[in-house]
Amino acid sequence: MPRNKKELVMVFSRFERFWHWSQAILIIAMMVTGFEVNGAYQWLGYEQAAQWHRFAAWFLIGLWVFVIVWHAITGEWKQYIPTRRGIMAVAKYYTAGILDPSVPHPYRKTRMAKHNPLQRLAYLAFNVLISPVIWISGLLYMFYNDWYRTGLDGPVGLGDVALVHTAAAFAMLIFFVGHVYLAAFAGKPFYAYLKAMITGYDLLYINPEADGDRKS
Amino acid sequence: MSGGLCGSSPPPGVRRAAIRAWAIVLFCCVCLAWLVPDGADATPRGGIASTGGWGGPPSESTADHTKFEELEGPFPDGPSVTEACLHCHTNAAKQLHDTTHWTWHYDNERSGQMDLGKRNVVNNFCISIESNWPRCTSCHIGYGWEDDSFDFTSETAVDCLVCHDTTGTYHKVPTEAGRPDPAIDLVEVARNVGPTSRENCGACHFNGGGEDGVKHGDLDTSLNEPDFALDVHMDAEGLNFSCATCHTTGGHEVTGSRYAPNALDRVGIDYPGHTDDTRATCESCHGLEPHPDNSKLNDHTDRVACQTCHIPEYARGERLTKVGWDWSTAGRLDEDGSPITIRDERGYILYTSKKGDFAWASNMTPEYRWFNGIVEYVRMGETIDPSGTVTINTPSGDVDDPDARIWPFKVMRSRQPYDVGHSVLALPHVFGKDDTSFWNNFDWPKALEAGMAAQPIRFSGDYDFVETETYWPITHMVAPKEDAVGCNECHTKGGRLGALTGFYMPGRDTYPWLTLIGWSLAGLTLLGTIVHGLVRLIATLRRRAG
Ligand code: HEM
């Protein structure tokens, strides 16, 4: 099979699409309610905002537990292993090449390597930095009243936890803005990535050795 | 890349569809359960049975006092009634002699401040009892405290009737040192004694400051027959608690003193024989986790007093309470040299020559302070700093004090005389038919000279007026739970707890620098994507055109 041939391939399984979009909804809800708690605006009112925030947090935690298990079992976690190979070419593409419709994306996306080096870095940051920090600080925030059982009480105050949590929330917001732009508008055509995450199918290079039986 | 087992789209199967359907049903159930409002429980308001026995009719007693020969009279005066009571209740007077109701004296072991109590402290209403005895002691549980020479060991001087009258006819003359009105049929009263009622306690405690509702803000005669909205516990048609239902007594000692409040009850529900046998805290009936379906609220009980949320306003009854008193304007007379009294349209005094200007209020939002139960008093003769507002009784405690909780207070603000020469609060002699009392002569130097004559610090001769405040913890007039203070009233900028700093409160506090950096970076990112997108758009359009 010629290496340059692209084919329509199922890249995002039903489970992946489900978790991606539920995570999207939950994180938007958490941002909307969280930043209201933070006093950025008044919409639901503090009580409702905090309540929905805590409620959504449990769903998000539940979802993440599923997703982590899924990644561990399927080996899909390897999609996020960072690589330096080709990173400059991708960066150059997003700054210049993207302006010219005739310049193709330098990254040869395959089924088992569907994220380009920049994506890997961004998602890795999301997975191992922003998310865990938000989780841990959020849970500490939620169980503030039970700290005295842990001996944590004393050196760390609620204000410190709120500081970390809010900082991570801003990092999440910034990630979100960049991600939405790149994912929804930076494909060729501009909606290509979005479409893939909705339908599950994308045009990929077929790597016969590794992916031979994976198209569907 | 290699590895991984699945990822291909699963073959559609009936079993999977069934699992999905179940998952959706389950999810909907969870959502529904969440959406059912908290108030949907079927318990009627005030779900406990009425405890009529506490303030109930005397007929519940095993003794019928109308049958006692001792009580056939005649009784020429109060002490002769007491003598009759003591025939059977041999220890009663001795018990009362040990109570603050009798001594008006309190030594606070916790704070180390001695010689407190009503007889010694200074306030910013009528200022001080010393030298004004007969007026003030009309609320003493005794007969004849005219002056310093009162015999506190006299058993027959104890007034049993003021607390145990059930006829509603007994009352003390306001200016007669605790003696009852001679027109009262003391035989009738004595034959109809019973447990204390709201009216008994209220005769003095609703009238603190000399008039209905003046002093406390959460105690006035609306509590004689309150409805559910005014006080959920005393609701005359509901639980109908008397004062003693919570202010439990033992040997005539009443629990729940303002001089020694329990600001944080760690014991919880009071089991007779196991705990401290007092129900004068909310926790002693409601426990330490009183909100069965809201753990977030239970998370607050260690730092926020129940009263803070459940008494959203004070003076919620029919009466206004006094919130300001300016003594400095007192003594103004009209052209004929007669005293003036100005009232508002409801009859509340706004100005009177005897006392100066008054400010009144109802439905007031309390002020909130950290409070550990210790109140530090500026006692008679203690130096003050007249350059600022003098807090005469300061609630102790702060956020770092584990025994302190946030409590609601009525704050009474006054301008009152002080001795410029000695920098102490001045103690005027206001009441009395002599030529020094202020209410008779309107002469400050004379009144201060006479008022401070018996004090360790005598009047220097030079006086002026100083701003003062006193703190009155709010704990009565508990509102229905629907009216409790909501989360949003504190967890917001400029909310009810705006004056309390030094801790992080979500919804109120932020790190302004983080907010600035966070939103700036997010804004810049957004701007970057917009510019990037526009450049791409223009490039595409150009290329198409060209
Ligand atoms: C595991 C996930 C999370 C947990 C357990 C969690 C928990 C919490 C809790 C308990 C609060 C305090 C609310 C209150 O006042 O009661 C809070 C506040 C907040 N959360 Fe989260 N959260 C999580 C995820 C997120 C996410 C994904 C965002 C947004 C990207 C976010 C943004 C915020 C913000 C901005 C605040 C306000 C902080 C403040 O002003 O003090 N949280 N979170």
XYZ file of N, CA, C and O in Angstrom, chain A residues 56 68 78 80 83 97 119 129-130 137 177 192 195:
52
model
N -20.936 18.741 39.706
C -20.249 18.410 38.457
C -18.889 17.785 38.743
O -18.415 16.924 37.990
N -9.083 6.908 32.703
C -7.739 6.452 33.047
C -7.663 4.931 32.903
O -6.730 4.392 32.298
N -0.278 5.742 25.304
C 0.990 5.975 24.604
C 0.867 7.085 23.579
O 1.869 7.645 23.136
N 0.111 9.873 24.145
C 0.512 11.149 24.760
C 1.993 11.208 25.085
O 2.468 12.191 25.638
N 7.269 13.649 22.081
C 8.378 13.385 21.165
C 8.893 14.706 20.632
O 8.129 15.658 20.494
N 2.803 28.090 7.620
C 2.241 27.209 6.602
C 0.723 27.192 6.586
O 0.087 27.090 5.529
N 0.496 18.741 19.859
C -0.715 18.248 20.525
C -0.348 17.389 21.714
O -0.907 17.515 22.797
N -0.536 17.906 34.403
C -0.368 19.116 35.212
C -1.709 19.702 35.633
O -2.108 19.651 36.786
N -2.430 20.256 34.640
C -3.628 21.021 34.984
C -4.657 20.139 35.689
O -5.124 20.460 36.776
N -6.465 19.922 44.336
C -6.826 21.139 45.079
C -8.343 21.210 45.244
O -8.835 21.632 46.293
N -9.338 27.873 25.622
C -9.464 28.848 24.524
C -8.615 28.401 23.334
O -9.092 28.334 22.191
N -12.313 20.440 9.996
C -11.961 19.029 9.805
C -11.797 18.279 11.116
O -12.304 17.169 11.290
N -15.052 17.796 12.997
C -15.870 16.767 12.367
C -15.404 15.376 12.790
O -16.214 14.504 13.102
